[in-house]
GROMACS .gro file of C-alpha atoms in nm:
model
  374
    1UNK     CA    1   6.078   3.005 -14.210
    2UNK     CA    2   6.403   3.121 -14.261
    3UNK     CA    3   6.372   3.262 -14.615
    4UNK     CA    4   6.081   3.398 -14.498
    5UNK     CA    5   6.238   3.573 -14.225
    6UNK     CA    6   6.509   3.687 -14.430
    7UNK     CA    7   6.284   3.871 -14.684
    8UNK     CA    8   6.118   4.046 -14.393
    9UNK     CA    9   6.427   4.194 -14.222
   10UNK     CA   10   6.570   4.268 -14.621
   11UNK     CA   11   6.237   4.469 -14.632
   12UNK     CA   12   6.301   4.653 -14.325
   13UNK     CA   13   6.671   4.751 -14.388
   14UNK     CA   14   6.514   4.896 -14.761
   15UNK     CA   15   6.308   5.111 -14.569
   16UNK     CA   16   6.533   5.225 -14.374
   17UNK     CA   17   6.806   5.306 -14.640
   18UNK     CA   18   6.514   5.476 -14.770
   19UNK     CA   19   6.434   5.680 -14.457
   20UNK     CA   20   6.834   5.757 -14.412
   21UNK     CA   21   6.779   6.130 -14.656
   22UNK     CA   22   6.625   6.249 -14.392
   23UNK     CA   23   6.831   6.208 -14.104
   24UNK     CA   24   6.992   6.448 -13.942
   25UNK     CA   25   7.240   6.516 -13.635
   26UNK     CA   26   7.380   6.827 -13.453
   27UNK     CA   27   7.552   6.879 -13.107
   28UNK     CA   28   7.187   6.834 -12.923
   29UNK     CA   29   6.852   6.842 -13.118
   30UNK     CA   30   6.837   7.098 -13.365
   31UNK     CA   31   6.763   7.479 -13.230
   32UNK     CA   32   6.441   7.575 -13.361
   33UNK     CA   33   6.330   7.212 -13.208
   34UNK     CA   34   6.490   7.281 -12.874
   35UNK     CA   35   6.361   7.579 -12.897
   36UNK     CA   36   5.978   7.476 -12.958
   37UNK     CA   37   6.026   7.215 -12.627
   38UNK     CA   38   6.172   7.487 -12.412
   39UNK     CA   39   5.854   7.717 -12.506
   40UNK     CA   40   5.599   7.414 -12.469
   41UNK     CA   41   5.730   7.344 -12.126
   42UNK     CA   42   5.652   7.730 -12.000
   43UNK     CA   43   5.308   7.722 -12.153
   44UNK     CA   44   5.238   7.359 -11.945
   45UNK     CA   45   5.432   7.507 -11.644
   46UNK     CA   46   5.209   7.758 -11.662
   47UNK     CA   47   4.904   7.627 -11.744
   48UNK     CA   48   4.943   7.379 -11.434
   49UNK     CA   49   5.003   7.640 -11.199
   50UNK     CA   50   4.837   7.691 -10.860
   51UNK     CA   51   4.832   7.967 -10.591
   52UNK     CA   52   4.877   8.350 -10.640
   53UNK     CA   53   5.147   8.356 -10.922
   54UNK     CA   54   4.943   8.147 -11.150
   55UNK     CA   55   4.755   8.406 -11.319
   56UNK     CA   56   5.060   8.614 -11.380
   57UNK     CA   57   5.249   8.317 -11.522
   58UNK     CA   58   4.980   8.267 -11.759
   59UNK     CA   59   4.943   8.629 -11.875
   60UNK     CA   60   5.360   8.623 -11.961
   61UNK     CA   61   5.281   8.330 -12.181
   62UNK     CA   62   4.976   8.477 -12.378
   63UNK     CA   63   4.764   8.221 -12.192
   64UNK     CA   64   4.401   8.178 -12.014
   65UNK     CA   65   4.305   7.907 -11.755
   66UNK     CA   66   4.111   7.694 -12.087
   67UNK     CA   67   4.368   7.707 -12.323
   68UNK     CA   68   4.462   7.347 -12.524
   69UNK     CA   69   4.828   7.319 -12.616
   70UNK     CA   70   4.919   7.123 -12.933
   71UNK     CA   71   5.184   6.904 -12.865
   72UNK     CA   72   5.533   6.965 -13.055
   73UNK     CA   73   5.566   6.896 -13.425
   74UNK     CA   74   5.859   6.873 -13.612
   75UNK     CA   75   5.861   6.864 -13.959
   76UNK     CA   76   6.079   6.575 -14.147
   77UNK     CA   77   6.304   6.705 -14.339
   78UNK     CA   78   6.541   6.659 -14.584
   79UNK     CA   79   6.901   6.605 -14.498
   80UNK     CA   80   7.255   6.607 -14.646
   81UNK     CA   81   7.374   6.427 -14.385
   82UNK     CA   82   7.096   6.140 -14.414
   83UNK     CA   83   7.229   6.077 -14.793
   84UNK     CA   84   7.604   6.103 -14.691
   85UNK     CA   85   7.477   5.782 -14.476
   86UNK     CA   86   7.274   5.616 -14.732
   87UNK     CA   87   7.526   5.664 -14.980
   88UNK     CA   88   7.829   5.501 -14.765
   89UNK     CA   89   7.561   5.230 -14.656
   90UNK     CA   90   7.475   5.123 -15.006
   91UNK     CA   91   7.847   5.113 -15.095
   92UNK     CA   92   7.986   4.933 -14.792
   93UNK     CA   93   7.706   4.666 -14.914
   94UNK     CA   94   7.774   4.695 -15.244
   95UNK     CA   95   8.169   4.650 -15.186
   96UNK     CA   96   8.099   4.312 -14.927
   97UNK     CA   97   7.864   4.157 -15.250
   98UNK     CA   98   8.167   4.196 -15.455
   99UNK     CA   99   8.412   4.064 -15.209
  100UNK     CA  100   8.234   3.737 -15.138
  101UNK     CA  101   8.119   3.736 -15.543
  102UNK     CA  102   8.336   3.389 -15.515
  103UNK     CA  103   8.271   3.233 -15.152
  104UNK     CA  104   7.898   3.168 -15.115
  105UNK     CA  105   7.889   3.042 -14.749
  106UNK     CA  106   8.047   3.363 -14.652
  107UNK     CA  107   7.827   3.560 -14.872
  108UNK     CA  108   7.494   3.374 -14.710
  109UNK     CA  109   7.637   3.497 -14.393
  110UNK     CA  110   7.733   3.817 -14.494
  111UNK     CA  111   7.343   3.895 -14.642
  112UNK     CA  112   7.221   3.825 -14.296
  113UNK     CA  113   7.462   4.080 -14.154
  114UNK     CA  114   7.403   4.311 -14.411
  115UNK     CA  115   6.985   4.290 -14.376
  116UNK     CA  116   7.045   4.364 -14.012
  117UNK     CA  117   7.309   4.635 -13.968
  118UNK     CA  118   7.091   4.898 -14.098
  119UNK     CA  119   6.817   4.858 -13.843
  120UNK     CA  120   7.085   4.749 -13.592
  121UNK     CA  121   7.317   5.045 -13.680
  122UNK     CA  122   7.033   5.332 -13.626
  123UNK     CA  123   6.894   5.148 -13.291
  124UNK     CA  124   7.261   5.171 -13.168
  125UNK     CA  125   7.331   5.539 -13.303
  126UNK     CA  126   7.026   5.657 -13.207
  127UNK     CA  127   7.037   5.476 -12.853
  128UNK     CA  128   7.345   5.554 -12.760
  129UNK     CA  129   7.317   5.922 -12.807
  130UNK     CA  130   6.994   5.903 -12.592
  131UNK     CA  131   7.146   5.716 -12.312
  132UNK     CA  132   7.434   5.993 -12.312
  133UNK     CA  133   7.205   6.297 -12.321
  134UNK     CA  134   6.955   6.149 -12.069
  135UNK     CA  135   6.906   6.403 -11.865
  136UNK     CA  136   6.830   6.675 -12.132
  137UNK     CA  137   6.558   6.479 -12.289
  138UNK     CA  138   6.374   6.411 -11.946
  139UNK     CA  139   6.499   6.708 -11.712
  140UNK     CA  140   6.583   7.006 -11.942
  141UNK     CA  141   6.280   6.951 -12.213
  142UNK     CA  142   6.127   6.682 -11.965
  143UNK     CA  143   5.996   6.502 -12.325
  144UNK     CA  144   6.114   6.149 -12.351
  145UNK     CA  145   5.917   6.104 -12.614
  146UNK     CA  146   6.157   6.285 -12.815
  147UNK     CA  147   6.414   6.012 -12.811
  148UNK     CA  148   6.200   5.855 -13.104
  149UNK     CA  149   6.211   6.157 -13.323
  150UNK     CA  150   6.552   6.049 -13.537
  151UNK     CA  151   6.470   6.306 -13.698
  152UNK     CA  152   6.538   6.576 -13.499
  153UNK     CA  153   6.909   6.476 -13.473
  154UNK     CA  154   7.137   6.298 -13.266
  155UNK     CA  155   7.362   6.005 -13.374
  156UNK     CA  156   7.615   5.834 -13.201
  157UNK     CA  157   7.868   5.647 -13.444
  158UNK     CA  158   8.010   5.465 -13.209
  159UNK     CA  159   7.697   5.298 -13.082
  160UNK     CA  160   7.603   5.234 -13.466
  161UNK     CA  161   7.903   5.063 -13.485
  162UNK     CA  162   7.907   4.847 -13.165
  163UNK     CA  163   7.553   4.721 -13.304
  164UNK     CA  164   7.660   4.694 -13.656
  165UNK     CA  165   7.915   4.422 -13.469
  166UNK     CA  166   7.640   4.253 -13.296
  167UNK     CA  167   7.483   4.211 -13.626
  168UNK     CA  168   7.734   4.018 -13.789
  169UNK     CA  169   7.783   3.797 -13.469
  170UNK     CA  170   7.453   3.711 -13.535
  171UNK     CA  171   7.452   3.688 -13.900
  172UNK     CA  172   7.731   3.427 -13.835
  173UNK     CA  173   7.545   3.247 -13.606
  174UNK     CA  174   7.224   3.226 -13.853
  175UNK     CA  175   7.428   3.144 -14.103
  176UNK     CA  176   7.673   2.849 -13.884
  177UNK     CA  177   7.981   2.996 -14.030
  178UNK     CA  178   8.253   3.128 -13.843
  179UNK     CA  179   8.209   3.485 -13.675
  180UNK     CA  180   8.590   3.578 -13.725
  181UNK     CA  181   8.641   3.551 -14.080
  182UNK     CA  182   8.278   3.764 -14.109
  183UNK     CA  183   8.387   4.055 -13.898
  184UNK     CA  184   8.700   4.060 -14.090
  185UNK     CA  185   8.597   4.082 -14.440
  186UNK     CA  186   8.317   4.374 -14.275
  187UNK     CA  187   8.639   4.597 -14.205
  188UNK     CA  188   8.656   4.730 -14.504
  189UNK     CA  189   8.257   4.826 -14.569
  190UNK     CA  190   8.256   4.959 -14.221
  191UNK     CA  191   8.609   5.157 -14.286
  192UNK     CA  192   8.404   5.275 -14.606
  193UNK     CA  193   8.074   5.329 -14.430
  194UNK     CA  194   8.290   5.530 -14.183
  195UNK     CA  195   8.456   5.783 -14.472
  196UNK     CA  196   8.137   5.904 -14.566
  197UNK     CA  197   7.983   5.924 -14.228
  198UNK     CA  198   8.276   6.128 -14.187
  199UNK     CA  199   8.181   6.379 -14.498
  200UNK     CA  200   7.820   6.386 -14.419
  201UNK     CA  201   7.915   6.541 -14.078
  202UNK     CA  202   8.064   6.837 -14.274
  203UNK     CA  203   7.751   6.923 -14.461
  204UNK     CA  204   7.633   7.007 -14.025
  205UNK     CA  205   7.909   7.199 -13.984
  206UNK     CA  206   8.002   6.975 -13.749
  207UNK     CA  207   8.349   6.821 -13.688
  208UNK     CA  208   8.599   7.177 -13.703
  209UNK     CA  209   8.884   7.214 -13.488
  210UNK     CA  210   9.056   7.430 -13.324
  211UNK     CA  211   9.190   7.728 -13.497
  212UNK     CA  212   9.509   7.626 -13.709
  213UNK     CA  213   9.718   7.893 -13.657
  214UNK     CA  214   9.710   7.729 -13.219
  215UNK     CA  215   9.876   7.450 -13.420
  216UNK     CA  216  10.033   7.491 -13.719
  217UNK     CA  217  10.115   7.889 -13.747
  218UNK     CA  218  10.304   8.009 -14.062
  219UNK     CA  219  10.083   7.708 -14.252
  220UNK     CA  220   9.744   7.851 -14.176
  221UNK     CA  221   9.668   7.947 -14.525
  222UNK     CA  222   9.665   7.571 -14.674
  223UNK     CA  223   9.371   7.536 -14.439
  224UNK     CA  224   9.116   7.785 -14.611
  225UNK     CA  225   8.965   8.099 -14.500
  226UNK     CA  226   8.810   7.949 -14.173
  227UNK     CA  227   9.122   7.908 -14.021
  228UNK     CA  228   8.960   7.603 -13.848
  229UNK     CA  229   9.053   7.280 -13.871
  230UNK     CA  230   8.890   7.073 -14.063
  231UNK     CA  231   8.864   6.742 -13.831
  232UNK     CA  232   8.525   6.602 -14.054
  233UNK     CA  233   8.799   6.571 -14.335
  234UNK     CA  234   9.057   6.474 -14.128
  235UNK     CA  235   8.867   6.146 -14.028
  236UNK     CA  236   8.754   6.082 -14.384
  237UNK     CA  237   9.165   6.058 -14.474
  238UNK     CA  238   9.232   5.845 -14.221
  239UNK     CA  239   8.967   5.590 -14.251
  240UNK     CA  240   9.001   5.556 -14.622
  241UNK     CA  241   9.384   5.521 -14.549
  242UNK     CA  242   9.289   5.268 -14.294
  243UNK     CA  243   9.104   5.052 -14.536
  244UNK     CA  244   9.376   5.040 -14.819
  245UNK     CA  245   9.585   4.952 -14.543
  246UNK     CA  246   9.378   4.682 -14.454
  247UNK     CA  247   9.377   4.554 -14.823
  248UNK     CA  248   9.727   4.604 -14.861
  249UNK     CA  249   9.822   4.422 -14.518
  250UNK     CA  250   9.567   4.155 -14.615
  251UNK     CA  251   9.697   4.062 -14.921
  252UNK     CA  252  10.034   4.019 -14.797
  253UNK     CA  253   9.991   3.779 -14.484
  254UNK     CA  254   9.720   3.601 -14.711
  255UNK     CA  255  10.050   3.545 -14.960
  256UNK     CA  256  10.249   3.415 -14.707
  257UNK     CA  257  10.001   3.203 -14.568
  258UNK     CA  258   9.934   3.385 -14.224
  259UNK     CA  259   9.601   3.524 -14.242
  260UNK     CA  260   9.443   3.518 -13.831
  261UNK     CA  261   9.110   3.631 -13.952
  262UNK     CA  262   9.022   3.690 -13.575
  263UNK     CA  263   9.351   3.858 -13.514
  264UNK     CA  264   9.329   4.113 -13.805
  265UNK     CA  265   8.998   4.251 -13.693
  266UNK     CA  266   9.136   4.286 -13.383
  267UNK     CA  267   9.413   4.517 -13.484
  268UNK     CA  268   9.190   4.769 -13.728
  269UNK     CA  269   8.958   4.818 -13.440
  270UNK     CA  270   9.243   4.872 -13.189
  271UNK     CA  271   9.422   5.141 -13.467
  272UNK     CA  272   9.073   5.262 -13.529
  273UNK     CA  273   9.004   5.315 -13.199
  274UNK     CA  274   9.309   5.451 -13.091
  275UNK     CA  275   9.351   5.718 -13.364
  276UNK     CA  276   8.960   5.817 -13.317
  277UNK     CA  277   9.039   5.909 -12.976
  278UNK     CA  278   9.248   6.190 -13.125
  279UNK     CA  279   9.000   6.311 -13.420
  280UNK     CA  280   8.710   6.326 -13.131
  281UNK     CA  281   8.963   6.517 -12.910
  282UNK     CA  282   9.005   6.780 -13.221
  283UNK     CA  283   8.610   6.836 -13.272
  284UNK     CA  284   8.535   7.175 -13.126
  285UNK     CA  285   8.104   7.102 -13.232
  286UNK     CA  286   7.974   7.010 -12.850
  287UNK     CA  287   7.852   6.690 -12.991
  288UNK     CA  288   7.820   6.462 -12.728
  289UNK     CA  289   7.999   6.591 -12.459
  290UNK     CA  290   8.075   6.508 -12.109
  291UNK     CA  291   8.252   6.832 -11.935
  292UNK     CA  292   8.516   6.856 -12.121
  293UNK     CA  293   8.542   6.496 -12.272
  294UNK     CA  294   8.348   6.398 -12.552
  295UNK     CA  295   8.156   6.049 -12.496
  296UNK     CA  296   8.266   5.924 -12.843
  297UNK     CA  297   8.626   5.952 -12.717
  298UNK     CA  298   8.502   5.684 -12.435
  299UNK     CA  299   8.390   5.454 -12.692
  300UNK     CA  300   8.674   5.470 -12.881
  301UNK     CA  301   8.892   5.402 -12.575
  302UNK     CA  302   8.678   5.095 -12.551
  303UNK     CA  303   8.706   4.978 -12.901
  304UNK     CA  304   9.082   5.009 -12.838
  305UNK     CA  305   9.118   4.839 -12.507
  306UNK     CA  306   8.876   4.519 -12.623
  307UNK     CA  307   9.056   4.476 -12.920
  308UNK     CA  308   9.353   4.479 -12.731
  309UNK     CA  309   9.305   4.268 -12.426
  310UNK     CA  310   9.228   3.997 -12.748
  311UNK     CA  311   9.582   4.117 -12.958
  312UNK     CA  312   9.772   4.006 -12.573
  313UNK     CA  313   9.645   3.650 -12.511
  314UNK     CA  314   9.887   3.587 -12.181
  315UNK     CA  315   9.863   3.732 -11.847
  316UNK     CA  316  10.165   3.922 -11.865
  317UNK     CA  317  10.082   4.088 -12.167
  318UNK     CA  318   9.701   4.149 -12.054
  319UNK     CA  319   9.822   4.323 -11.723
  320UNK     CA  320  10.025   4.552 -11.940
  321UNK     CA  321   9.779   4.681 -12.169
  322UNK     CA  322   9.556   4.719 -11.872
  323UNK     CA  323   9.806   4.975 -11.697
  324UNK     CA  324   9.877   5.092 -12.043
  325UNK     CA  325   9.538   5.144 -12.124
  326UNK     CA  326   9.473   5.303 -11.748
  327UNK     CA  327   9.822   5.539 -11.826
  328UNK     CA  328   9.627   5.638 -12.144
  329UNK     CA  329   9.284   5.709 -12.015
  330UNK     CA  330   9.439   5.960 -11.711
  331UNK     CA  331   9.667   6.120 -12.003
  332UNK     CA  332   9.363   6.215 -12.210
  333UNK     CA  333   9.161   6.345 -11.896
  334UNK     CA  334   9.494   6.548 -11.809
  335UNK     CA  335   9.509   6.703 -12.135
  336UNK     CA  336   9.159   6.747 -12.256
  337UNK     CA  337   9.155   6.913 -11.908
  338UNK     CA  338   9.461   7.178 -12.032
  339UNK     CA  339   9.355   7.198 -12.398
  340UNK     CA  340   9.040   7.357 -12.232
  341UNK     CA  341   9.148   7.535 -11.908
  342UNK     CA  342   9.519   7.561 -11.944
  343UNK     CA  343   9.706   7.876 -12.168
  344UNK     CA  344   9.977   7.634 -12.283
  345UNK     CA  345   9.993   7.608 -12.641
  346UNK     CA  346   9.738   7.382 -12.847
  347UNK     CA  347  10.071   7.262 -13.037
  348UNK     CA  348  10.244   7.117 -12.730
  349UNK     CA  349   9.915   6.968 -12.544
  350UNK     CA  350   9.887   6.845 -12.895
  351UNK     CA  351  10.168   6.703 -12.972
  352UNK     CA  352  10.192   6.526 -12.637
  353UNK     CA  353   9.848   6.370 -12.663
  354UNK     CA  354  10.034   6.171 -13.020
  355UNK     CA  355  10.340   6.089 -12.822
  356UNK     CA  356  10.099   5.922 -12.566
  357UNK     CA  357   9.914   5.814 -12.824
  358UNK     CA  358  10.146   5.665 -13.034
  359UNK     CA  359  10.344   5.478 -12.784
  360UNK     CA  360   9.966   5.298 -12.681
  361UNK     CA  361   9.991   5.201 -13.082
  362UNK     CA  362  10.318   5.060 -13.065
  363UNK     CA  363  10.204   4.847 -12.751
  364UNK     CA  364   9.936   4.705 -12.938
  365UNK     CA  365  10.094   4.700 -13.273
  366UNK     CA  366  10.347   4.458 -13.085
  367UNK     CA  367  10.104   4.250 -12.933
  368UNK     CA  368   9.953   4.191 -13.277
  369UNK     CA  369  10.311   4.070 -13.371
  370UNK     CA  370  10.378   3.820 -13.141
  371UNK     CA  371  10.062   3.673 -13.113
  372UNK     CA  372  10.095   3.611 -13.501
  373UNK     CA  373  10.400   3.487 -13.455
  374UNK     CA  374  10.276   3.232 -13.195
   0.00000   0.00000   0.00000
């Protein structure tokens, strides 16, 4: 039953690696689709009229009282994007086969967390993005519908992560073997899976900055010719610097004998986290956004504080990183808040947001410390 089981949801992650190509995301649905709801909704507005403005409502929208509409269709198309993600999912699974090549309990549990993070991961992405841009799908284009069209765009990768998570809890659990070593050796595949999410959001034009000369002046010209920052690229740097980090680190405490599994997860998603709060705060796109605030951001705040409520084990240390973490949140309100009302300098507001930033790192960088030293 199990085998059985396991071929089925194997099946299902194939097809949808296969279906990845043609995937696509943009800061709502794409135009021409919004576009086609927008007009769809005027025609039924005004096909479902009553009284004396009914006629002339239908005669702005080229329509008679026995007109049929067709319902939206969206082609599928083709993406760049949708192979960016197929490409860093096949190598994040590639990369786990050869890191368990020699432990074969971990790699049984690993194949059940690999089967079902690719359905997991586009429930999440694609759920999460609905739940934050609610109201437009049943309000401003009043088609809910449209939530099922992946298609049409809209991915959150912080909700594809969170579920990616839940997958190898489960996996784990399938599998009886610890959940801690699991979502450690996943790090890696999802700091990998990550790096090219991060590329395929360039191909969008997604993921630009502000202009660099707000930031870095005289240095504009190592940028390019947008003069934009390139925050897509940005990201890609970082995570890929994250995960030979990770190896690096890994390596080491595994040579002196103080690998905490457990403990090390907890510390790349509290730096991943933390830093992501900045690279979200840098995308100028509207993907995703709340006000001013991007929802991403939110997540990433999350990430950060679970990971590390776990990194401060006593009470002391947990009441801390709850005012820290409070301290933090208010700071990043404050200046997302100047960065887009204010006429202070991008630099400054900038440049404060890493102080704040980096002194939240520290915190949890020390945390990590002593409770490996405990």
């Amino acid at each position: 039953m199990k085998k059985a089981l396991l071929i089925l949801t194997a099946l299902l992650a194939i097809a949808c690696i296969g279906a990845m190509p043609f995937l696509c995301t943009h800061s709502d649905i794409l135009p021409e689709v919004s576009t086609a709801y927008y007009d769809y909704k005027a025609k039924e507005d005004a096909l479902t009229a009553t009284g004396p403005e009914a006629e002339l409502m239908r005669m702005l929208t080229g329509l008679s009282a026995d007109t049929k509409l067709e319902p939206v269709k969206t082609p599928i198309k083709f993406s760049w994007f949708g192979l960016y993600l197929t490409i860093g999912a096949v190598v994040a699974i590639l990369l786990l086969l050869w890191l368990t090549r020699k432990q074969t309990s971990l790699r049984q549990a690993l194949l059940w967390t690999t089967v079902l993070s690719v359905p997991f991961g586009l429930i999440g992405a694609r759920l999460v993005y609905c739940l934050v841009n609610i109201s437009f799908y049943l309000n401003a284009i009043s088609a809910p519908e449209a939530m099922l069209k992946v298609w049409e765009g809209g991915l959150s990768l912080g909700g594809a992560l969170v579920f990616i998570v839940l997958a190898g809890v489960i996996g784990a659990k399938i599998a009886r073997f610890s959940v801690g070593p699991l979502l450690y050796t996943l790090v890696p595949a999802l700091l990998v899976f990550c790096t090219f999410v991060s590329i395929g959001v360039e191909t969008n034009n997604m993921g630009f900055g502000p202009e660099v000369e707000h930031l870095v002046g005289s240095f504009t010209a190592m940028f390019g010719e947008t003069r934009r920052l390139n925050t897509a690229m940005m990201v890609a740097s970082i995570t890929a610097a994250l995960a030979t980090a990770f190896f690096i680190h890994g390596k080491l405490l595994i040579t002196r004998g103080k690998l905490n599994p457990s403990l090390q997860f907890a510390l790349y998603t509290f730096l991943y986290g933390s830093v992501m709060i900045l690279m979200e705060s840098l995308r100028e796109d509207g993907h995703m956004v709340w006000g001013f605030v991007h929802a991403e951001m939110v997540f990433d705040l999350v990430f950060a504080l679970a990971a590390l409520l776990y990194l401060a084990k006593t009470q002391k240390r947990i009441l801390l990183s709850l005012l820290a973490t409070a301290v933090l949140a208010g700071a990043v309100v404050a200046l997302e808040f100047a960065l887009d009302r204010s006429s202070i300098g991008d630099g400054l507001l900038y440049a404060a947001y890493i102080a704040v930033l980096g002194g939240y790192i520290f915190l949890g960088c020390t945390c990590a410390k002593k409770r490996l030293a405990s």
